[in-house]
PDB file of C-alpha atoms in Angstrom:
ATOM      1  CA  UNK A   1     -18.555  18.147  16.365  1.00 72.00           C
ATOM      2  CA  UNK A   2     -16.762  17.890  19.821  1.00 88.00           C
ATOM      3  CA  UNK A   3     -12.686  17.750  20.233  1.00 91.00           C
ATOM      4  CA  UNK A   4     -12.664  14.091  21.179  1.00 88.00           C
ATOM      5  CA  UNK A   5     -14.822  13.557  17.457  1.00 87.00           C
ATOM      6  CA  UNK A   6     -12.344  15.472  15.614  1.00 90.00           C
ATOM      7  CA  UNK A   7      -9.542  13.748  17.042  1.00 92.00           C
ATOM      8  CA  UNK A   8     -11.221  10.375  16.305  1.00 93.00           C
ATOM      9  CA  UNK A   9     -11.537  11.524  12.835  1.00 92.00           C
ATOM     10  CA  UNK A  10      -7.821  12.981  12.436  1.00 94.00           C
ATOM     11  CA  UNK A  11      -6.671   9.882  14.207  1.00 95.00           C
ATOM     12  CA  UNK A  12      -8.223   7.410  11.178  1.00 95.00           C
ATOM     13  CA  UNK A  13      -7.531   9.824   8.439  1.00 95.00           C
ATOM     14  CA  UNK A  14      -3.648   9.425  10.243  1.00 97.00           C
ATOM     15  CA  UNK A  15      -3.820   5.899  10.136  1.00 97.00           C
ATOM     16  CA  UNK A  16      -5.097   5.805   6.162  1.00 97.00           C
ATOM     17  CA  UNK A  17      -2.751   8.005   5.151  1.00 97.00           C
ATOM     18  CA  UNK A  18       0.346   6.200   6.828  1.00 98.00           C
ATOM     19  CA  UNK A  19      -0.976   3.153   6.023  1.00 98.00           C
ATOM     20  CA  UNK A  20      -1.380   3.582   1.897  1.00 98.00           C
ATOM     21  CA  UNK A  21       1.752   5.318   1.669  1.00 98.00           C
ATOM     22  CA  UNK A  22       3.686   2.389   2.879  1.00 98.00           C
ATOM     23  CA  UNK A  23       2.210  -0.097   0.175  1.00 98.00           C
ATOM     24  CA  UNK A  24       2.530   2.951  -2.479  1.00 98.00           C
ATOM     25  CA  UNK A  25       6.217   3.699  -1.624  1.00 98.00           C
ATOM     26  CA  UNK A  26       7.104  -0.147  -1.175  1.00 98.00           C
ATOM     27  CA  UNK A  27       4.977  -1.014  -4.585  1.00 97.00           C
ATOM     28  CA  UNK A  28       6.846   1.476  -6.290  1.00 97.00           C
ATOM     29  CA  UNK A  29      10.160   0.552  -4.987  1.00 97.00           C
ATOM     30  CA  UNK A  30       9.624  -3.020  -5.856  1.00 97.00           C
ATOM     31  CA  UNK A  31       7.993  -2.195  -9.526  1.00 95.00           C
ATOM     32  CA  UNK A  32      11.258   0.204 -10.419  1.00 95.00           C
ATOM     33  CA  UNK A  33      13.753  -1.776  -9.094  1.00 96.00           C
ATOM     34  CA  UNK A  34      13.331  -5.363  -8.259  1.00 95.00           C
ATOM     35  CA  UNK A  35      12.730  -7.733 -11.812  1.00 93.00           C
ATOM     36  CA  UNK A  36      10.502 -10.589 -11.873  1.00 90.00           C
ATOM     37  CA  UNK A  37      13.194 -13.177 -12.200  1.00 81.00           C
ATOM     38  CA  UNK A  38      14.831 -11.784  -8.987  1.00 89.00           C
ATOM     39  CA  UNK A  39      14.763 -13.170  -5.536  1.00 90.00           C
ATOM     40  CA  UNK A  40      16.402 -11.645  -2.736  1.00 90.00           C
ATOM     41  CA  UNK A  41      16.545 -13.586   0.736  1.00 91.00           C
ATOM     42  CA  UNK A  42      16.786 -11.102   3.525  1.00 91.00           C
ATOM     43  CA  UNK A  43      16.667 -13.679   6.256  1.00 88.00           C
ATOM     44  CA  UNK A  44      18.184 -17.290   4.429  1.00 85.00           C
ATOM     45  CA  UNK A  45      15.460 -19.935   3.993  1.00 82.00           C
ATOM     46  CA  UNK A  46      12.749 -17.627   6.005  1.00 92.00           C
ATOM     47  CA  UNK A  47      12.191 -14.326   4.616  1.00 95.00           C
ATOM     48  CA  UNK A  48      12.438 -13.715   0.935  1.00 94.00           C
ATOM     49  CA  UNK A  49      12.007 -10.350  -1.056  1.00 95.00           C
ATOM     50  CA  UNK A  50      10.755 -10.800  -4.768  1.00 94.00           C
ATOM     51  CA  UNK A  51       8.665  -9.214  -7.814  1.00 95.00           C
ATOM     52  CA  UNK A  52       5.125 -11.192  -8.641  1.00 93.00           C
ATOM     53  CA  UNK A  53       2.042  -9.187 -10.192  1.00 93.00           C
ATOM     54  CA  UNK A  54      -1.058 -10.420  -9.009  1.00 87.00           C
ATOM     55  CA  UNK A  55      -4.246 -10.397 -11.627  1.00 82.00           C
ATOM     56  CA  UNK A  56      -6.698 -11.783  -9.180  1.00 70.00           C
ATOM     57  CA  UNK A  57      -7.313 -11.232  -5.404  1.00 67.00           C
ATOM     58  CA  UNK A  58      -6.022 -13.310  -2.567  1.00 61.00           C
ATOM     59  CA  UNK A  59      -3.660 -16.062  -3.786  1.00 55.00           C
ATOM     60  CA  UNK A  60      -4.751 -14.961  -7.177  1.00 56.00           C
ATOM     61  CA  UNK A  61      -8.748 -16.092  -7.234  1.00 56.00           C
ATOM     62  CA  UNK A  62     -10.526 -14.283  -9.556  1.00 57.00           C
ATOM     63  CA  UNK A  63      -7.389 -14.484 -12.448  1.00 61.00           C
ATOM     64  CA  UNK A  64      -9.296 -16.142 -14.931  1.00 60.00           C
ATOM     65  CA  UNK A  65     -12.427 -14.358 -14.991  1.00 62.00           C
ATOM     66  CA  UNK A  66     -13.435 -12.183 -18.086  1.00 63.00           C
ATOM     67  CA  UNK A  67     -14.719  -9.189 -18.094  1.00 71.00           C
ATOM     68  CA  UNK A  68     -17.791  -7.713 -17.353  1.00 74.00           C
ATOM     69  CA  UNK A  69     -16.885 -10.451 -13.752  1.00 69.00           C
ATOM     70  CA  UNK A  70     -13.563  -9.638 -13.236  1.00 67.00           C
ATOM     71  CA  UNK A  71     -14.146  -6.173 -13.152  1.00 75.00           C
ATOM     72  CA  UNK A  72     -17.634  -6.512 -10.825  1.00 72.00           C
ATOM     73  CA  UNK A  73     -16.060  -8.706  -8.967  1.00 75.00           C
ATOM     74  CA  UNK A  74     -12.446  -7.408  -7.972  1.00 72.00           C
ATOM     75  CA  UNK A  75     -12.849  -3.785  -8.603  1.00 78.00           C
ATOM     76  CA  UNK A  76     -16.717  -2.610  -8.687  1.00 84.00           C
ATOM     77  CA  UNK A  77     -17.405  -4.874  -5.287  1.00 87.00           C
ATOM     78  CA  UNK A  78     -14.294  -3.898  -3.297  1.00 89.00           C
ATOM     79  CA  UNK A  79     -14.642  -0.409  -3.775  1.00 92.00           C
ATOM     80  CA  UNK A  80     -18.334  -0.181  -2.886  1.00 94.00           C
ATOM     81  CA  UNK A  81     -17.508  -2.083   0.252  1.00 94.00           C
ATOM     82  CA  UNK A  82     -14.502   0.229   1.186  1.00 95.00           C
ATOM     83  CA  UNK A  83     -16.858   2.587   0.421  1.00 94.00           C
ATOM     84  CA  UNK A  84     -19.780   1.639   3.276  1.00 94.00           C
ATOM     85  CA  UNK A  85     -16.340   0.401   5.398  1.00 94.00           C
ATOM     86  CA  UNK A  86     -15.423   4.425   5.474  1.00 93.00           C
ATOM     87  CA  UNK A  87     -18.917   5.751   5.657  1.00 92.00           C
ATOM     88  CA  UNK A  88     -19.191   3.456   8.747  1.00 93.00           C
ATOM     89  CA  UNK A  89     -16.337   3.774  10.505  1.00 94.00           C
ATOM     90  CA  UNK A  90     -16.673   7.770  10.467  1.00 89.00           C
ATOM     91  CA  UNK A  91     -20.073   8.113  11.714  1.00 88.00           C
ATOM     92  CA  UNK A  92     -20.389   5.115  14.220  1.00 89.00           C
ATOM     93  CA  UNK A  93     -18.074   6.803  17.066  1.00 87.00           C
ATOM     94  CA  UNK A  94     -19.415   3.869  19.545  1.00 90.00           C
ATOM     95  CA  UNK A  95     -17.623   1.295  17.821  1.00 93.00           C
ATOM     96  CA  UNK A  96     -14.460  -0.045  19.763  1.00 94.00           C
ATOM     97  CA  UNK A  97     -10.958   1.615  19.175  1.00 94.00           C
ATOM     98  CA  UNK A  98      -9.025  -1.747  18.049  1.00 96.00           C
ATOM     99  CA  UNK A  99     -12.408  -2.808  15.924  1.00 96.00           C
ATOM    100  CA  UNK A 100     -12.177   1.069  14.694  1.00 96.00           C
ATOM    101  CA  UNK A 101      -8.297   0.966  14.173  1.00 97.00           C
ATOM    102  CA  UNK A 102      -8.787  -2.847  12.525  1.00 97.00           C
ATOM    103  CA  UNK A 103     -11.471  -1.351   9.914  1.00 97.00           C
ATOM    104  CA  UNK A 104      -9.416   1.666   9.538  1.00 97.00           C
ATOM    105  CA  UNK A 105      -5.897  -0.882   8.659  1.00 98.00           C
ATOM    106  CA  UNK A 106      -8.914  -3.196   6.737  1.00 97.00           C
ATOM    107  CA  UNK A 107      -9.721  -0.444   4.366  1.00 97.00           C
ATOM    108  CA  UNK A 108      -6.541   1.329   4.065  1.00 97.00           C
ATOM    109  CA  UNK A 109      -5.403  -2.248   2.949  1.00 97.00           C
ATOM    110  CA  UNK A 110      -7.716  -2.536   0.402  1.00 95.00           C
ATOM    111  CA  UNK A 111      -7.790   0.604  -0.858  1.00 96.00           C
ATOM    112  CA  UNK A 112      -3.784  -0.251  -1.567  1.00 96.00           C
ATOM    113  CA  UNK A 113      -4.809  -3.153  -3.596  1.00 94.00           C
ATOM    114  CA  UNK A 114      -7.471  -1.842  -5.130  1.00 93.00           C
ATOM    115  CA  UNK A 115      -5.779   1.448  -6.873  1.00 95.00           C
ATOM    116  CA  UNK A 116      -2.681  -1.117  -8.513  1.00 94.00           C
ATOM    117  CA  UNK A 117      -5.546  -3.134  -9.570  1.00 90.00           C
ATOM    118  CA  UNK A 118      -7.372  -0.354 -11.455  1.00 90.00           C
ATOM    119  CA  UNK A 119      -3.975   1.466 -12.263  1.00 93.00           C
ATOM    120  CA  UNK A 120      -2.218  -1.302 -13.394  1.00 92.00           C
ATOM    121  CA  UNK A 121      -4.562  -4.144 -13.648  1.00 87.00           C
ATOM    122  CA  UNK A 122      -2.177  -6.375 -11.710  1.00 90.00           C
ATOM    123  CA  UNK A 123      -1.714  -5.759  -7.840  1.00 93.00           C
ATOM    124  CA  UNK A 124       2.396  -5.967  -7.060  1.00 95.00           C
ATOM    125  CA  UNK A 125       3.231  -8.630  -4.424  1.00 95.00           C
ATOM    126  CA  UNK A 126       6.947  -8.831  -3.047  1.00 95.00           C
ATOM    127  CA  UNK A 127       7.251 -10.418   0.145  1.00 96.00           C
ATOM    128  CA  UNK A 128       7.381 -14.430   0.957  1.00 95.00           C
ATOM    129  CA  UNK A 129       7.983 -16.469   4.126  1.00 95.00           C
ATOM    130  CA  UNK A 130       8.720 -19.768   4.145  1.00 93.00           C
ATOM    131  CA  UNK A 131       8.053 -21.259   8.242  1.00 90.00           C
ATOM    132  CA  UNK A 132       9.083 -24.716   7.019  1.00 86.00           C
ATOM    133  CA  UNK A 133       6.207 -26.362   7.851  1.00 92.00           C
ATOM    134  CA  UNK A 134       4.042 -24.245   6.067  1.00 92.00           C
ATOM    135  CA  UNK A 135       4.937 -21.206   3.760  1.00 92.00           C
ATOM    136  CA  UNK A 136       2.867 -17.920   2.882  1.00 92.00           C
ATOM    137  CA  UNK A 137       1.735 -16.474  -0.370  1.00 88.00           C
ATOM    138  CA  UNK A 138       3.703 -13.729  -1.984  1.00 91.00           C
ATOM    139  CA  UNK A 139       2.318 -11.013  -0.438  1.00 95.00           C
ATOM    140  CA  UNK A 140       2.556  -7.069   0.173  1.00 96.00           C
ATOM    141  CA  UNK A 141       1.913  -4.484   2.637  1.00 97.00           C
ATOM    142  CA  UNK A 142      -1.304  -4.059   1.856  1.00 97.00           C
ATOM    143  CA  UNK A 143      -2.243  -7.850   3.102  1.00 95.00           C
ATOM    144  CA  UNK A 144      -0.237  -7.197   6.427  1.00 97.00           C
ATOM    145  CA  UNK A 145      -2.895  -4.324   6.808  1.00 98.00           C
ATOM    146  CA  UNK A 146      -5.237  -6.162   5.820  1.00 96.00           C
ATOM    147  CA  UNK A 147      -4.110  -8.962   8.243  1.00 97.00           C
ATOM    148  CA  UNK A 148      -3.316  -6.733  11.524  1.00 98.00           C
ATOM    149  CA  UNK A 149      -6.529  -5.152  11.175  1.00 97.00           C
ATOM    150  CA  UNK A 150      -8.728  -8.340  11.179  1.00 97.00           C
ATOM    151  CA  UNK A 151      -6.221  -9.721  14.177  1.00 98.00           C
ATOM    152  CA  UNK A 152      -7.448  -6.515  16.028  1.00 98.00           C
ATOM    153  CA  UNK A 153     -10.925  -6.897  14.769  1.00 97.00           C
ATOM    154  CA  UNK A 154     -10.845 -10.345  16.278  1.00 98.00           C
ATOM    155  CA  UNK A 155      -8.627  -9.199  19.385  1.00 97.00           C
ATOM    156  CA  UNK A 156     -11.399  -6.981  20.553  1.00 96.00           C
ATOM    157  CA  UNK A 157     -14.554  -9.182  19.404  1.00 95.00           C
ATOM    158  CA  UNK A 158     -12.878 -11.908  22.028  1.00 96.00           C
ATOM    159  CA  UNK A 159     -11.904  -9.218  25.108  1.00 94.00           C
ATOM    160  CA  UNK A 160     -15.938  -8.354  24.551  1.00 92.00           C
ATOM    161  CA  UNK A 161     -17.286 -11.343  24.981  1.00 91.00           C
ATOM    162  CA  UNK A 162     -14.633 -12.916  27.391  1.00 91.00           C
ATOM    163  CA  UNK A 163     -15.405  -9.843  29.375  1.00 88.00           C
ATOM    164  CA  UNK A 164     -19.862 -10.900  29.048  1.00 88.00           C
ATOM    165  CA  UNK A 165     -19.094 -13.729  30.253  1.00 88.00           C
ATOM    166  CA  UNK A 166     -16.943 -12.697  32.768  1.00 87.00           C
ATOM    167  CA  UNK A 167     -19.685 -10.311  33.779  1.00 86.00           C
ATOM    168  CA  UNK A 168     -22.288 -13.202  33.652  1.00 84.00           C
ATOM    169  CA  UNK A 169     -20.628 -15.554  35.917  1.00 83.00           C
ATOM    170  CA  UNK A 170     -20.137 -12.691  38.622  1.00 83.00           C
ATOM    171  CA  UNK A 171     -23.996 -11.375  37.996  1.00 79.00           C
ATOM    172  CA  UNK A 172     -25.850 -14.508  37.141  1.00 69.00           C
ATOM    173  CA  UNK A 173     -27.396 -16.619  40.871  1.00 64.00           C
ATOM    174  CA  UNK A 174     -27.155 -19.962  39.124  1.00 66.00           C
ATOM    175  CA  UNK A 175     -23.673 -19.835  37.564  1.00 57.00           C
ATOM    176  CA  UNK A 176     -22.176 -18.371  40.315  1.00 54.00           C
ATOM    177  CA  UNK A 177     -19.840 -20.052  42.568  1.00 57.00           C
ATOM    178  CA  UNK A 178     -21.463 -20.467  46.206  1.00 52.00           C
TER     179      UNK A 178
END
């Protein structure tokens, strides 16, 4: 393997690593010493720091399944796909560096919500923003890797084909401008 591989490599094992250890050390935090009942508003009416366990997935689907589901479902499934997500990411060097940085926050993410899950069988949510119009889930850092990673899958997806159809216009006789 060349330099430029291994630094690819180092470079998304970097971004795993820094990435899980922020949800671990801000799950922790929050399980040891934040209580259920409390709420704590770091910015008044906008930002609010709290303690919520999570049973299901996003916005808690999946709570009310039984097992042998549950378990397929939000354990068995998510693992084999961050699985194929790693797998993929290390040995397809020609993908894009924000699509390879997005799968690389996309997995790291998961993986997060995935070990409470399995550890705990709850996944520990904290944070909560309220925009007035509209107001988020309680969420943790896991979902803002989660959610920065599919912006930058998205981000890159759109430069692409701006950038085709860029090239189109400027290539293509009939769409040209004469």
């Amino acid at each position: 393997m060349n330099r430029k591989g291994i630094l690819r490599i180092l470079g998304i094992v970097l971004i795993l690593v820094v990435s899980i250890g922020l949800d671990r050390v801000s799950k922790i935090y929050v399980r040891e010493h934040i209580h259920i009942s409390d709420n704590i508003f770091v910015i008044k009416n906008f930002f609010t720091i709290l303690h919520a366990e999570n049973t299901g997935a996003f916005l808690s689907l999946g709570d009310s399944l039984q097992n042998p589901w549950k378990f397929i479902l939000l354990s068995l499934l998510p693992l084999l796909a961050l699985a194929f997500g790693v797998f993929y990411v290390m040995f397809k060097p020609s993908i894009g560096k924000l699509t390879t940085i997005g799968i690389v926050l996309v997995i790291a993410g998961g993986a997060g919500n995935l070990y409470d899950r399995m550890l705990y069988g709850s996944v520990t949510d904290f944070m909560h923003m309220n925009f007035h119009i509209f107001q988020t889930g309680v969420f943790n850092v896991a979902d803002v890797s989660i959610m920065i990673g599919m912006g930058l899958i998205l981000l890159e997806s759109w430069q692409k084909d701006r950038d085709a159809k860029r090239k189109k216009l400027t290539t293509d006789p009939e769409t040209s401008p004469a």
